[in-house]
PDB file of C-alpha atoms in Angstrom:
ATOM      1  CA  UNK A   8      -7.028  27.646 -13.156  1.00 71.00           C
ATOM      2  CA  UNK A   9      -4.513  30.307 -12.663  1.00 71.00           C
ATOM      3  CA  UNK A  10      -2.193  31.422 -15.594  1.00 71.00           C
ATOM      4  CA  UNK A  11       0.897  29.730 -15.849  1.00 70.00           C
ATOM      5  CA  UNK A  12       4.015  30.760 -16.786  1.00 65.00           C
ATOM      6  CA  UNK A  13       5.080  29.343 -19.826  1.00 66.00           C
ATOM      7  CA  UNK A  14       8.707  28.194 -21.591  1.00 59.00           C
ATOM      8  CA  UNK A  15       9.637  27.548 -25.144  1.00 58.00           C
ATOM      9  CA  UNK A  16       9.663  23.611 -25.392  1.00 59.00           C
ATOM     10  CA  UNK A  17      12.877  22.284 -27.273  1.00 52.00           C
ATOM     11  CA  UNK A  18      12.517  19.021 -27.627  1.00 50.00           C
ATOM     12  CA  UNK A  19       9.617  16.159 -26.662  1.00 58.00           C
ATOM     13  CA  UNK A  20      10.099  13.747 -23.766  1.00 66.00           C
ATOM     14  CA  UNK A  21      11.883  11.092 -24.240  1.00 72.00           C
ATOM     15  CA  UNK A  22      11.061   7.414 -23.907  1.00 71.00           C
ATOM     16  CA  UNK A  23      12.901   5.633 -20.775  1.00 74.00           C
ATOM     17  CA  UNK A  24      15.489   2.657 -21.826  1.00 74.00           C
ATOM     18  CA  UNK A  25      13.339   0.232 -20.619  1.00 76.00           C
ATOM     19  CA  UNK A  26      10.533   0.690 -22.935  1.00 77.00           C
ATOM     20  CA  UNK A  27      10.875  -0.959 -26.284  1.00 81.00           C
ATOM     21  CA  UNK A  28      11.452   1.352 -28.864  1.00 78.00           C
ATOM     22  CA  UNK A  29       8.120   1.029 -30.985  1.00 86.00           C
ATOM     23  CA  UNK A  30       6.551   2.487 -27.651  1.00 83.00           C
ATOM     24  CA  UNK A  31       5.933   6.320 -28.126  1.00 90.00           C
ATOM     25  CA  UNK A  32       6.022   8.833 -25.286  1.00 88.00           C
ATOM     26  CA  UNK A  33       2.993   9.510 -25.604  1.00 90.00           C
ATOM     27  CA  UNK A  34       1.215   5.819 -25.561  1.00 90.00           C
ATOM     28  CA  UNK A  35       3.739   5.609 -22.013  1.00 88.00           C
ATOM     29  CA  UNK A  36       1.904   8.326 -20.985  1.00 92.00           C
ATOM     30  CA  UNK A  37      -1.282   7.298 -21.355  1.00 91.00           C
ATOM     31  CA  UNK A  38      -1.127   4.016 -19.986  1.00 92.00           C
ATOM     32  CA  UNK A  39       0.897   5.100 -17.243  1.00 93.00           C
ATOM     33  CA  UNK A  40      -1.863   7.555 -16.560  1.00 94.00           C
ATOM     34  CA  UNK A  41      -4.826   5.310 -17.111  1.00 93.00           C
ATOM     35  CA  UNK A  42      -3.445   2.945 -14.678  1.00 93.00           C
ATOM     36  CA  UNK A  43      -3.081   5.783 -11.873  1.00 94.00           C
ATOM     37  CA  UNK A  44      -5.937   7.109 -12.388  1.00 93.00           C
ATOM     38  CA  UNK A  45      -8.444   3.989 -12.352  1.00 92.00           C
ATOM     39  CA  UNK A  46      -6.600   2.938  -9.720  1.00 94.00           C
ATOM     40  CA  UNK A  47      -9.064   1.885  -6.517  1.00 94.00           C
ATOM     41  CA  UNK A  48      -8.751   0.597  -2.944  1.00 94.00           C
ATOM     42  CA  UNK A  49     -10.450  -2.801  -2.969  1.00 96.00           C
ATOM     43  CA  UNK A  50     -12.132  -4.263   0.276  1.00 95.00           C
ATOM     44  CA  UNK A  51     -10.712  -7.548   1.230  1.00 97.00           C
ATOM     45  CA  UNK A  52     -13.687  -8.775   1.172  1.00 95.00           C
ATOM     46  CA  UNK A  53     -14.360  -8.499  -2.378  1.00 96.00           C
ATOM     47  CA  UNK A  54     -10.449 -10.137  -2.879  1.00 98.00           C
ATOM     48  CA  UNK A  55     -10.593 -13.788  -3.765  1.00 97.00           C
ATOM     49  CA  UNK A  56      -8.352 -16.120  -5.219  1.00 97.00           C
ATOM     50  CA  UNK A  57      -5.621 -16.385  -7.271  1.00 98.00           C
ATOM     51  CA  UNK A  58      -3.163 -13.837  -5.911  1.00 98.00           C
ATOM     52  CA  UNK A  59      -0.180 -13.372  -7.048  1.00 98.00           C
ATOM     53  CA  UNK A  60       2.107 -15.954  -7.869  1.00 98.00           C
ATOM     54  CA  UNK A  61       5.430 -16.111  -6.331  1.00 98.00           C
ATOM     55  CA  UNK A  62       7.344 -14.615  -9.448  1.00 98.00           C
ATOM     56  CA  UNK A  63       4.392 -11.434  -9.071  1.00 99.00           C
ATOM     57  CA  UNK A  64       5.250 -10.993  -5.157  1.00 99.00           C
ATOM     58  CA  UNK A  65       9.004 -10.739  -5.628  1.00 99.00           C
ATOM     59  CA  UNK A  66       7.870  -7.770  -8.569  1.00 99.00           C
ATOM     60  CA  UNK A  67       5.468  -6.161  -6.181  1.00 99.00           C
ATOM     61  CA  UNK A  68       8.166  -5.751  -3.514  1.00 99.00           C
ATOM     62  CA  UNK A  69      10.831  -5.066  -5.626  1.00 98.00           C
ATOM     63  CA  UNK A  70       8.914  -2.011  -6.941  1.00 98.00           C
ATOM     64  CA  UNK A  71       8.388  -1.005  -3.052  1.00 98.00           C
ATOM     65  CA  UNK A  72      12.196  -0.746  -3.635  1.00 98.00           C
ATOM     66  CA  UNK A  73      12.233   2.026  -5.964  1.00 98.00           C
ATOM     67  CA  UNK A  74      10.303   4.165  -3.641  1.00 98.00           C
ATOM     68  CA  UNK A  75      12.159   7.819  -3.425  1.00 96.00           C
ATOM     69  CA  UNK A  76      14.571   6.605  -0.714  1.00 95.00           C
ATOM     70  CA  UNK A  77      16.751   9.982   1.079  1.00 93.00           C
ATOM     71  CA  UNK A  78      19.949   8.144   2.273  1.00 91.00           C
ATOM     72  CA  UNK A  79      18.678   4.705   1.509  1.00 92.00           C
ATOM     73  CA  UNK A  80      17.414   3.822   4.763  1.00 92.00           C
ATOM     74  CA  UNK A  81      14.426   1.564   3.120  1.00 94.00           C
ATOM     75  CA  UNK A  82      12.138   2.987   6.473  1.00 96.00           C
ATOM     76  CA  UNK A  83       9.915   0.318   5.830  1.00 98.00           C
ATOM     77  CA  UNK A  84      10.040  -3.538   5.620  1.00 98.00           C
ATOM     78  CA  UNK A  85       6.951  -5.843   4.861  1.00 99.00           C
ATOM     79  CA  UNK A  86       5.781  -9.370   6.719  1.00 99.00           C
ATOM     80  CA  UNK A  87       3.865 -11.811   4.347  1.00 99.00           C
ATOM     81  CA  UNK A  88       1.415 -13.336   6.860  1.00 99.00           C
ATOM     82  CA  UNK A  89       0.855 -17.007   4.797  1.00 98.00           C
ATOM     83  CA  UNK A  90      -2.366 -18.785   4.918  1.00 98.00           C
ATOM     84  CA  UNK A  91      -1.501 -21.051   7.740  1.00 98.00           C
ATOM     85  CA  UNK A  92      -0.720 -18.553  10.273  1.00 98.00           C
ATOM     86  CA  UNK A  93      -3.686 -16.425   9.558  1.00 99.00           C
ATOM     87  CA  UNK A  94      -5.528 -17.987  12.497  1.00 98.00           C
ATOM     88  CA  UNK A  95      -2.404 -16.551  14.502  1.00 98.00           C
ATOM     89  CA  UNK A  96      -3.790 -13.112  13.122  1.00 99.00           C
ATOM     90  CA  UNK A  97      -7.182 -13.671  13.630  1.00 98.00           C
ATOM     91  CA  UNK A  98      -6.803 -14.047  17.599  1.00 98.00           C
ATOM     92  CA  UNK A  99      -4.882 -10.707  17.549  1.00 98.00           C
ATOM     93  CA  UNK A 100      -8.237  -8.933  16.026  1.00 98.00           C
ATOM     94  CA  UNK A 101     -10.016 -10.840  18.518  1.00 98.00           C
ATOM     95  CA  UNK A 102      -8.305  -9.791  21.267  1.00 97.00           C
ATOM     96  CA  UNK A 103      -7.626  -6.357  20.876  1.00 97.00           C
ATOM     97  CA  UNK A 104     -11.196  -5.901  20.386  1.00 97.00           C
ATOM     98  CA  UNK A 105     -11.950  -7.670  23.398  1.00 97.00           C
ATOM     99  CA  UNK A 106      -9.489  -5.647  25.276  1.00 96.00           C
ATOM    100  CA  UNK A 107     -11.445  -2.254  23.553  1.00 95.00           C
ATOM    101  CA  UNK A 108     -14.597  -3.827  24.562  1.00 96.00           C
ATOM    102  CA  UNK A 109     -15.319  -5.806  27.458  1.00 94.00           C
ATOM    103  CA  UNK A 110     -19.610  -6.436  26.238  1.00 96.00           C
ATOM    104  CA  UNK A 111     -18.332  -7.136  22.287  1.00 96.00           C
ATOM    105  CA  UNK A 112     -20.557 -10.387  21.520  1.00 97.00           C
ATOM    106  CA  UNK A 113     -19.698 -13.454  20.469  1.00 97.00           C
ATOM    107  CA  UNK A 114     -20.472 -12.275  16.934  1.00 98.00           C
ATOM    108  CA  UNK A 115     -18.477  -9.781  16.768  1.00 98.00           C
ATOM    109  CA  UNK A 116     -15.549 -11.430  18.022  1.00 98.00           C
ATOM    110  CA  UNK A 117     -15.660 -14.234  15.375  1.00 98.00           C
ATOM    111  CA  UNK A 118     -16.369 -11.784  12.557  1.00 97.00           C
ATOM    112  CA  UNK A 119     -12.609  -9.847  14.300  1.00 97.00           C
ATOM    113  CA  UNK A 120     -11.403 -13.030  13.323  1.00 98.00           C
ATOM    114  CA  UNK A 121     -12.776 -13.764   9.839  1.00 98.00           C
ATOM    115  CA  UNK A 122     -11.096 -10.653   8.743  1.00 97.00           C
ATOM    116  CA  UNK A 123      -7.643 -12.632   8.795  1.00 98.00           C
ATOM    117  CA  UNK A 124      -8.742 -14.662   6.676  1.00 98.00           C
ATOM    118  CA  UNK A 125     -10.299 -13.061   3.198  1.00 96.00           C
ATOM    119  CA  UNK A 126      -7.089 -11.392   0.911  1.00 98.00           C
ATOM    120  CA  UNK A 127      -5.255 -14.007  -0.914  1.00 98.00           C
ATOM    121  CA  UNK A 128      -2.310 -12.219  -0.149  1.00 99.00           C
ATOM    122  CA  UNK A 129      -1.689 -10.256   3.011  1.00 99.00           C
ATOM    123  CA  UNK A 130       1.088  -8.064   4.094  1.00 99.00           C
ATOM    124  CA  UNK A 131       2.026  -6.382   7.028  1.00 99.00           C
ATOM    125  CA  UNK A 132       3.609  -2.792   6.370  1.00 99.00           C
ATOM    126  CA  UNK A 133       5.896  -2.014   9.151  1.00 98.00           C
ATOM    127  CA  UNK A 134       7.407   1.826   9.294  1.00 97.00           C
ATOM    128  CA  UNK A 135      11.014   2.033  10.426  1.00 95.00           C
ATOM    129  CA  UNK A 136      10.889   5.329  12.138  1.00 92.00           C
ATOM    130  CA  UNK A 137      14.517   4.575  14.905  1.00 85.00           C
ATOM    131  CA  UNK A 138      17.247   6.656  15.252  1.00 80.00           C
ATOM    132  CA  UNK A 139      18.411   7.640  11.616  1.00 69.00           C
ATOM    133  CA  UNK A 140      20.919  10.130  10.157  1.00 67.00           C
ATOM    134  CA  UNK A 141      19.791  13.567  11.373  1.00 70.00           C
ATOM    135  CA  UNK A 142      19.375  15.240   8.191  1.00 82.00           C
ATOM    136  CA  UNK A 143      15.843  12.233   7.484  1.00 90.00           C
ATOM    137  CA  UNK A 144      13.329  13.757  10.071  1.00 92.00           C
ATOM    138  CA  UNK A 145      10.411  10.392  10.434  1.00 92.00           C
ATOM    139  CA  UNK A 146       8.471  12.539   8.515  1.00 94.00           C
ATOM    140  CA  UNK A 147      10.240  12.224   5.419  1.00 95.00           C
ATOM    141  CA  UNK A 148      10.805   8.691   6.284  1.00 95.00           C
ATOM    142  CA  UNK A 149       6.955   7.938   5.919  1.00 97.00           C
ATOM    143  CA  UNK A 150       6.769   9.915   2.834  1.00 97.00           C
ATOM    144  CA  UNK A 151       8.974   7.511   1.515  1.00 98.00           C
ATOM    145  CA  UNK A 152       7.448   4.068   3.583  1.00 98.00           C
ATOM    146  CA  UNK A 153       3.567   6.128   1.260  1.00 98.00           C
ATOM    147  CA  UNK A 154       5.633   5.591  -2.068  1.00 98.00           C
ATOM    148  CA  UNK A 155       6.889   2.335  -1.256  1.00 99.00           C
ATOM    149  CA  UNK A 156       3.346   0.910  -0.489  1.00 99.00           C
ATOM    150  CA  UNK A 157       2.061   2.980  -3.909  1.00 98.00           C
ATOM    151  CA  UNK A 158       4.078   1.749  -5.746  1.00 98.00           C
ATOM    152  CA  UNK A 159       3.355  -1.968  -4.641  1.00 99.00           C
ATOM    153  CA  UNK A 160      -0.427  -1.120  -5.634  1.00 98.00           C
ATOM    154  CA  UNK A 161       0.088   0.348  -8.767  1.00 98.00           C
ATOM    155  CA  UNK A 162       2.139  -2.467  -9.943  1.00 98.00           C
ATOM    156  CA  UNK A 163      -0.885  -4.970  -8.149  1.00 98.00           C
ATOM    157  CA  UNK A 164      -3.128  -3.168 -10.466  1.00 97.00           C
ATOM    158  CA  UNK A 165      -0.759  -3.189 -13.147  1.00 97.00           C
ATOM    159  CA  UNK A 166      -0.986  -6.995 -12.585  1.00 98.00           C
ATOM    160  CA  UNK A 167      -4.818  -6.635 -13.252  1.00 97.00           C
ATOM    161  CA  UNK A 168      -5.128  -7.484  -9.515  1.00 98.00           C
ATOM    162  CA  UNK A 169      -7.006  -5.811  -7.071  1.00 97.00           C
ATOM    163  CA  UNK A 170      -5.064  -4.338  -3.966  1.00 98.00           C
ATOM    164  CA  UNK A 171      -6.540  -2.322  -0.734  1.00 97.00           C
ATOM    165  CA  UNK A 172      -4.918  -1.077   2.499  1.00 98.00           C
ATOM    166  CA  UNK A 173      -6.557  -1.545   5.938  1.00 98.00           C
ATOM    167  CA  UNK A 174      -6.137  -0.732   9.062  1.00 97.00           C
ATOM    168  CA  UNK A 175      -7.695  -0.079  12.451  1.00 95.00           C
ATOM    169  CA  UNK A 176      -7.530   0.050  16.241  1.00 95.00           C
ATOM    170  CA  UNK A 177      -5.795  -3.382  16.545  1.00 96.00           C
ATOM    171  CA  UNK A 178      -2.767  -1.992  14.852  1.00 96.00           C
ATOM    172  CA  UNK A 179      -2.365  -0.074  18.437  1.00 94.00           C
ATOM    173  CA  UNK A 180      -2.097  -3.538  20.284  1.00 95.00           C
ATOM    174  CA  UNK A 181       0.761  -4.851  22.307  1.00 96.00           C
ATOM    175  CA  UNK A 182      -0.452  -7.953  20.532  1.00 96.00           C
ATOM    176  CA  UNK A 183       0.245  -6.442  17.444  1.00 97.00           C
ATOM    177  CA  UNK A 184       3.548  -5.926  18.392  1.00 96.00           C
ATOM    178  CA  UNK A 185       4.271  -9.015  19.804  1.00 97.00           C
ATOM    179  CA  UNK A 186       2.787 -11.398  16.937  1.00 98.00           C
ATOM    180  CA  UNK A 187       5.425  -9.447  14.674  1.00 98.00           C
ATOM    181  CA  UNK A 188       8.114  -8.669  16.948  1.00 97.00           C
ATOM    182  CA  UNK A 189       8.232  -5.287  16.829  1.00 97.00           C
ATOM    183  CA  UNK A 190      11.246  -3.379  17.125  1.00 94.00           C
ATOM    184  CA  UNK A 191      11.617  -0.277  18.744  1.00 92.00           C
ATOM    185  CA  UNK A 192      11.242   2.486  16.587  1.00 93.00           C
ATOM    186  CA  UNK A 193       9.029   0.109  14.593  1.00 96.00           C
ATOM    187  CA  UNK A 194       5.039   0.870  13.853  1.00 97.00           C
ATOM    188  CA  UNK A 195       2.526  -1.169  12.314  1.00 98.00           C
ATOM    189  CA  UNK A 196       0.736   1.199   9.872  1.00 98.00           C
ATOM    190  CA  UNK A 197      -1.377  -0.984   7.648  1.00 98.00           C
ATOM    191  CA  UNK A 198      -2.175  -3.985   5.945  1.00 99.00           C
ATOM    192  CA  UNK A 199      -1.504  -4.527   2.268  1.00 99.00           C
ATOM    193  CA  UNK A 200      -4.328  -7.323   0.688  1.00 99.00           C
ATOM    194  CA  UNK A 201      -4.040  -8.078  -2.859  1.00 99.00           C
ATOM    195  CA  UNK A 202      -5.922 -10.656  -4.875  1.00 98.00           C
ATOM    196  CA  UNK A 203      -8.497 -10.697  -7.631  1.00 98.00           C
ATOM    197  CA  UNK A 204     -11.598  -8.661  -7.498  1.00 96.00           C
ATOM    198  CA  UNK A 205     -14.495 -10.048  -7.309  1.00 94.00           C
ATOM    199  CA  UNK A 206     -16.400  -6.754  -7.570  1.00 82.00           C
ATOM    200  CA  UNK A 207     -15.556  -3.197  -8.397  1.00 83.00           C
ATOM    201  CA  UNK A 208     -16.882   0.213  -6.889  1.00 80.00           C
ATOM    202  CA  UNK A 209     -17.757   3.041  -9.175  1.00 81.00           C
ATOM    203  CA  UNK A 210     -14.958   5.495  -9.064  1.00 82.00           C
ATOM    204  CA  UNK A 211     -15.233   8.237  -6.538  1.00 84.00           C
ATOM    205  CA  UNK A 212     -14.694  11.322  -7.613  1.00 89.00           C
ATOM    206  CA  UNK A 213     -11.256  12.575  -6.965  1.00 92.00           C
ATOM    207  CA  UNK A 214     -10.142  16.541  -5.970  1.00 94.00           C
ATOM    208  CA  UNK A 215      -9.260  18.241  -9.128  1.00 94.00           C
ATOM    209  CA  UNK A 216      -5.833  19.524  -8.684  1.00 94.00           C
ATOM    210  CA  UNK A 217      -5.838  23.177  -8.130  1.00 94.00           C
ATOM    211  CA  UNK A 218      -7.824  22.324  -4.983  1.00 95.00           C
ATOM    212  CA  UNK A 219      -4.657  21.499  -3.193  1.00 94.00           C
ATOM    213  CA  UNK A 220      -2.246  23.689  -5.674  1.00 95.00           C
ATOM    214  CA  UNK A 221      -1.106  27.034  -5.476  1.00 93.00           C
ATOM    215  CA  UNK A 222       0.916  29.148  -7.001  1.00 93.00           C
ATOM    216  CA  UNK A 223       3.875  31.646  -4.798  1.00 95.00           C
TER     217      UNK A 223
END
Protein backbone atom coordinates (compact mmCIF):
# COMPACT_ATOMS: atom_id res chain seq x y z
CA UNK A 1 0.00 0.00 0.00
CA UNK A 2 1.73 3.20 -0.67
CA UNK A 3 2.57 5.65 2.24
CA UNK A 4 0.12 8.11 2.94
CA UNK A 5 0.35 11.36 3.95
CA UNK A 6 -0.84 11.88 7.22
CA UNK A 7 -2.69 14.96 9.37
CA UNK A 8 -3.04 15.56 13.04
CA UNK A 9 -6.74 14.43 13.82
CA UNK A 10 -8.63 17.06 16.08
CA UNK A 11 -11.56 15.76 16.85
CA UNK A 12 -13.59 12.18 16.07
CA UNK A 13 -16.45 12.02 13.57
CA UNK A 14 -19.40 12.94 14.52
CA UNK A 15 -22.70 11.09 14.63
CA UNK A 16 -25.37 12.42 11.90
CA UNK A 17 -28.77 14.00 13.53
CA UNK A 18 -30.64 11.27 12.51
CA UNK A 19 -29.06 8.65 14.54
CA UNK A 20 -30.22 8.40 18.09
CA UNK A 21 -27.81 9.55 20.37
CA UNK A 22 -26.85 6.21 22.28
CA UNK A 23 -25.52 5.23 18.68
CA UNK A 24 -21.64 5.75 18.58
CA UNK A 25 -19.71 6.65 15.45
CA UNK A 26 -18.16 3.94 15.45
CA UNK A 27 -21.16 1.16 15.78
CA UNK A 28 -22.61 3.62 12.48
CA UNK A 29 -19.67 2.68 10.97
CA UNK A 30 -19.68 -0.67 11.25
CA UNK A 31 -23.04 -1.44 10.35
CA UNK A 32 -22.99 0.89 7.64
CA UNK A 33 -19.99 -1.02 6.44
CA UNK A 34 -21.19 -4.52 7.07
CA UNK A 35 -24.18 -3.82 5.08
CA UNK A 36 -22.02 -2.56 1.96
CA UNK A 37 -19.87 -4.92 2.08
CA UNK A 38 -22.12 -8.23 2.29
CA UNK A 39 -24.03 -6.70 -0.04
CA UNK A 40 -24.81 -9.27 -3.24
CA UNK A 41 -26.65 -9.24 -6.57
CA UNK A 42 -29.38 -11.86 -6.21
CA UNK A 43 -30.77 -13.80 -9.34
CA UNK A 44 -34.43 -13.37 -9.74
CA UNK A 45 -34.74 -16.57 -9.73
CA UNK A 46 -33.76 -17.24 -6.30
CA UNK A 47 -36.35 -13.99 -5.31
CA UNK A 48 -39.63 -15.22 -3.95
CA UNK A 49 -42.26 -13.80 -2.04
CA UNK A 50 -42.98 -11.32 0.21
CA UNK A 51 -41.47 -8.19 -1.30
CA UNK A 52 -41.71 -5.24 -0.03
CA UNK A 53 -44.68 -3.83 1.29
CA UNK A 54 -46.00 -0.65 0.03
CA UNK A 55 -44.66 1.53 3.04
CA UNK A 56 -40.87 -0.36 2.03
CA UNK A 57 -41.28 0.70 -1.83
CA UNK A 58 -42.03 4.35 -1.14
CA UNK A 59 -38.46 4.05 1.29
CA UNK A 60 -36.61 2.29 -1.46
CA UNK A 61 -37.39 5.07 -3.96
CA UNK A 62 -37.18 7.75 -1.77
CA UNK A 63 -33.55 6.77 -1.02
CA UNK A 64 -33.03 6.68 -5.04
CA UNK A 65 -33.78 10.38 -4.23
CA UNK A 66 -30.81 11.15 -2.30
CA UNK A 67 -28.59 10.00 -5.02
CA UNK A 68 -25.69 12.84 -5.59
CA UNK A 69 -27.93 14.87 -7.94
CA UNK A 70 -25.62 17.99 -10.01
CA UNK A 71 -28.44 20.55 -10.72
CA UNK A 72 -31.23 18.31 -9.59
CA UNK A 73 -32.19 16.94 -12.77
CA UNK A 74 -33.23 13.38 -11.06
CA UNK A 75 -31.73 11.70 -14.72
CA UNK A 76 -33.53 8.78 -13.89
CA UNK A 77 -37.19 7.77 -13.15
CA UNK A 78 -38.38 4.12 -12.31
CA UNK A 79 -41.67 2.02 -13.75
CA UNK A 80 -43.08 -0.59 -11.21
CA UNK A 81 -44.20 -3.30 -13.67
CA UNK A 82 -47.21 -4.97 -11.17
CA UNK A 83 -48.00 -8.56 -11.28
CA UNK A 84 -50.81 -8.31 -13.70
CA UNK A 85 -49.05 -6.77 -16.49
CA UNK A 86 -46.08 -9.00 -16.28
CA UNK A 87 -47.48 -11.13 -19.10
CA UNK A 88 -47.30 -7.67 -21.06
CA UNK A 89 -43.45 -8.03 -20.25
CA UNK A 90 -43.09 -11.43 -20.92
CA UNK A 91 -44.14 -11.06 -24.76
CA UNK A 92 -41.52 -8.25 -25.03
CA UNK A 93 -38.66 -10.98 -24.00
CA UNK A 94 -40.33 -13.17 -26.33
CA UNK A 95 -40.23 -11.15 -29.07
CA UNK A 96 -37.12 -9.51 -29.10
CA UNK A 97 -35.60 -12.80 -28.93
CA UNK A 98 -37.51 -13.96 -31.72
CA UNK A 99 -36.57 -10.96 -33.67
CA UNK A 100 -32.55 -11.89 -32.57
CA UNK A 101 -33.29 -15.33 -33.57
CA UNK A 102 -35.39 -16.52 -36.22
CA UNK A 103 -34.59 -20.84 -35.23
CA UNK A 104 -35.02 -19.93 -31.14
CA UNK A 105 -37.35 -23.03 -30.11
CA UNK A 106 -40.35 -23.13 -28.59
CA UNK A 107 -38.48 -23.63 -25.31
CA UNK A 108 -36.66 -21.00 -25.34
CA UNK A 109 -39.24 -18.65 -26.15
CA UNK A 110 -41.47 -19.65 -23.17
CA UNK A 111 -38.53 -19.69 -20.76
CA UNK A 112 -38.02 -15.48 -22.48
CA UNK A 113 -41.23 -15.28 -21.00
CA UNK A 114 -41.02 -16.91 -17.56
CA UNK A 115 -38.39 -14.43 -16.77
CA UNK A 116 -41.25 -11.70 -16.31
CA UNK A 117 -42.54 -13.41 -14.02
CA UNK A 118 -40.06 -14.53 -10.91
CA UNK A 119 -39.05 -11.04 -8.65
CA UNK A 120 -41.78 -10.10 -6.36
CA UNK A 121 -41.04 -6.74 -7.15
CA UNK A 122 -39.83 -5.48 -10.50
CA UNK A 123 -38.70 -2.16 -11.67
CA UNK A 124 -37.82 -0.69 -14.72
CA UNK A 125 -34.77 1.86 -14.45
CA UNK A 126 -35.10 4.35 -17.14
CA UNK A 127 -31.91 6.92 -17.69
CA UNK A 128 -32.91 10.46 -18.58
CA UNK A 129 -30.01 11.35 -20.73
CA UNK A 130 -32.17 14.68 -23.10
CA UNK A 131 -31.02 17.90 -23.53
CA UNK A 132 -29.88 19.20 -19.99
CA UNK A 133 -28.02 22.28 -18.71
CA UNK A 134 -24.62 22.24 -20.45
CA UNK A 135 -22.45 22.24 -17.56
CA UNK A 136 -24.18 17.96 -16.71
CA UNK A 137 -22.41 16.08 -19.65
CA UNK A 138 -24.82 12.32 -19.76
CA UNK A 139 -21.95 11.04 -18.29
CA UNK A 140 -22.29 12.55 -15.06
CA UNK A 141 -25.93 12.08 -15.40
CA UNK A 142 -25.49 8.17 -15.21
CA UNK A 143 -23.10 8.48 -12.44
CA UNK A 144 -25.81 9.85 -10.66
CA UNK A 145 -28.95 7.45 -12.34
CA UNK A 146 -25.54 4.27 -10.60
CA UNK A 147 -26.14 5.99 -7.09
CA UNK A 148 -29.71 6.27 -7.37
CA UNK A 149 -30.16 2.49 -8.19
CA UNK A 150 -27.33 1.76 -5.17
CA UNK A 151 -28.79 3.28 -3.05
CA UNK A 152 -32.27 1.54 -3.69
CA UNK A 153 -30.24 -1.86 -3.09
CA UNK A 154 -28.53 -1.03 -0.16
CA UNK A 155 -31.60 0.08 1.53
CA UNK A 156 -33.38 -3.49 -0.12
CA UNK A 157 -30.69 -5.18 1.77
CA UNK A 158 -30.99 -3.00 4.59
CA UNK A 159 -34.61 -4.31 4.53
CA UNK A 160 -33.08 -7.88 4.87
CA UNK A 161 -34.35 -8.32 1.27
CA UNK A 162 -32.60 -9.56 -1.51
CA UNK A 163 -32.22 -7.18 -4.64
CA UNK A 164 -30.38 -7.91 -8.21
CA UNK A 165 -30.14 -5.91 -11.45
CA UNK A 166 -30.63 -7.51 -14.91
CA UNK A 167 -30.45 -6.79 -18.07
CA UNK A 168 -29.89 -7.99 -21.62
CA UNK A 169 -30.38 -7.68 -25.37
CA UNK A 170 -34.17 -7.02 -25.09
CA UNK A 171 -33.46 -3.76 -23.39
CA UNK A 172 -32.30 -2.72 -27.16
CA UNK A 173 -35.93 -3.42 -28.50
CA UNK A 174 -38.29 -1.01 -30.12
CA UNK A 175 -40.62 -3.13 -28.04
CA UNK A 176 -38.92 -2.11 -25.14
CA UNK A 177 -39.51 1.23 -25.91
CA UNK A 178 -42.86 1.06 -26.84
CA UNK A 179 -44.26 -1.14 -23.79
CA UNK A 180 -42.83 1.89 -21.63
CA UNK A 181 -43.19 4.75 -23.79
CA UNK A 182 -40.01 5.85 -24.12
CA UNK A 183 -39.10 9.29 -24.46
CA UNK A 184 -36.51 10.60 -26.45
CA UNK A 185 -33.47 10.99 -24.72
CA UNK A 186 -34.79 8.12 -22.58
CA UNK A 187 -32.82 4.50 -22.23
CA UNK A 188 -33.81 1.46 -20.62
CA UNK A 189 -30.69 0.37 -18.65
CA UNK A 190 -31.83 -2.35 -16.31
CA UNK A 191 -34.19 -4.03 -14.28
CA UNK A 192 -34.34 -3.66 -10.52
CA UNK A 193 -35.95 -7.22 -8.78
CA UNK A 194 -36.22 -7.26 -5.15
CA UNK A 195 -37.83 -9.87 -2.95
CA UNK A 196 -36.72 -12.42 -0.40
CA UNK A 197 -33.93 -14.79 -1.02
CA UNK A 198 -34.45 -17.96 -1.23
CA UNK A 199 -30.75 -18.83 -1.55
CA UNK A 200 -27.50 -17.01 -1.15
CA UNK A 201 -24.11 -17.24 -3.19
CA UNK A 202 -20.85 -17.32 -1.38
CA UNK A 203 -19.33 -13.92 -1.62
CA UNK A 204 -17.04 -13.31 -4.51
CA UNK A 205 -14.11 -11.93 -3.82
CA UNK A 206 -14.00 -8.26 -4.39
CA UNK A 207 -10.71 -6.01 -5.83
CA UNK A 208 -8.87 -4.76 -2.87
CA UNK A 209 -8.70 -1.10 -3.24
CA UNK A 210 -5.32 -0.02 -4.28
CA UNK A 211 -6.03 -2.08 -7.42
CA UNK A 212 -7.98 0.76 -8.85
CA UNK A 213 -6.23 3.63 -6.52
CA UNK A 214 -3.41 5.70 -7.09
CA UNK A 215 -1.76 8.21 -5.72
CA UNK A 216 -0.56 11.83 -8.03
Amino acid sequence: MPQLPTAPQTHSAAVPDCVPATVTAEELCDVAQALIHSRQNISPKRLAAPGPTPVQLEQLLAAAAAAPDHGQLHPWRFVIIPLDKRALLGEVFAQALIERDADATPEQIASAREKAHRAPLLLLAVAQLGPAEPDIPALERMVSFGCALQNMLLSAHAMGFGAGLTSGQAMRSGHMQKLFTLAAGEHPVCFINIGTASKRKLQQARPGPWEFTSIL
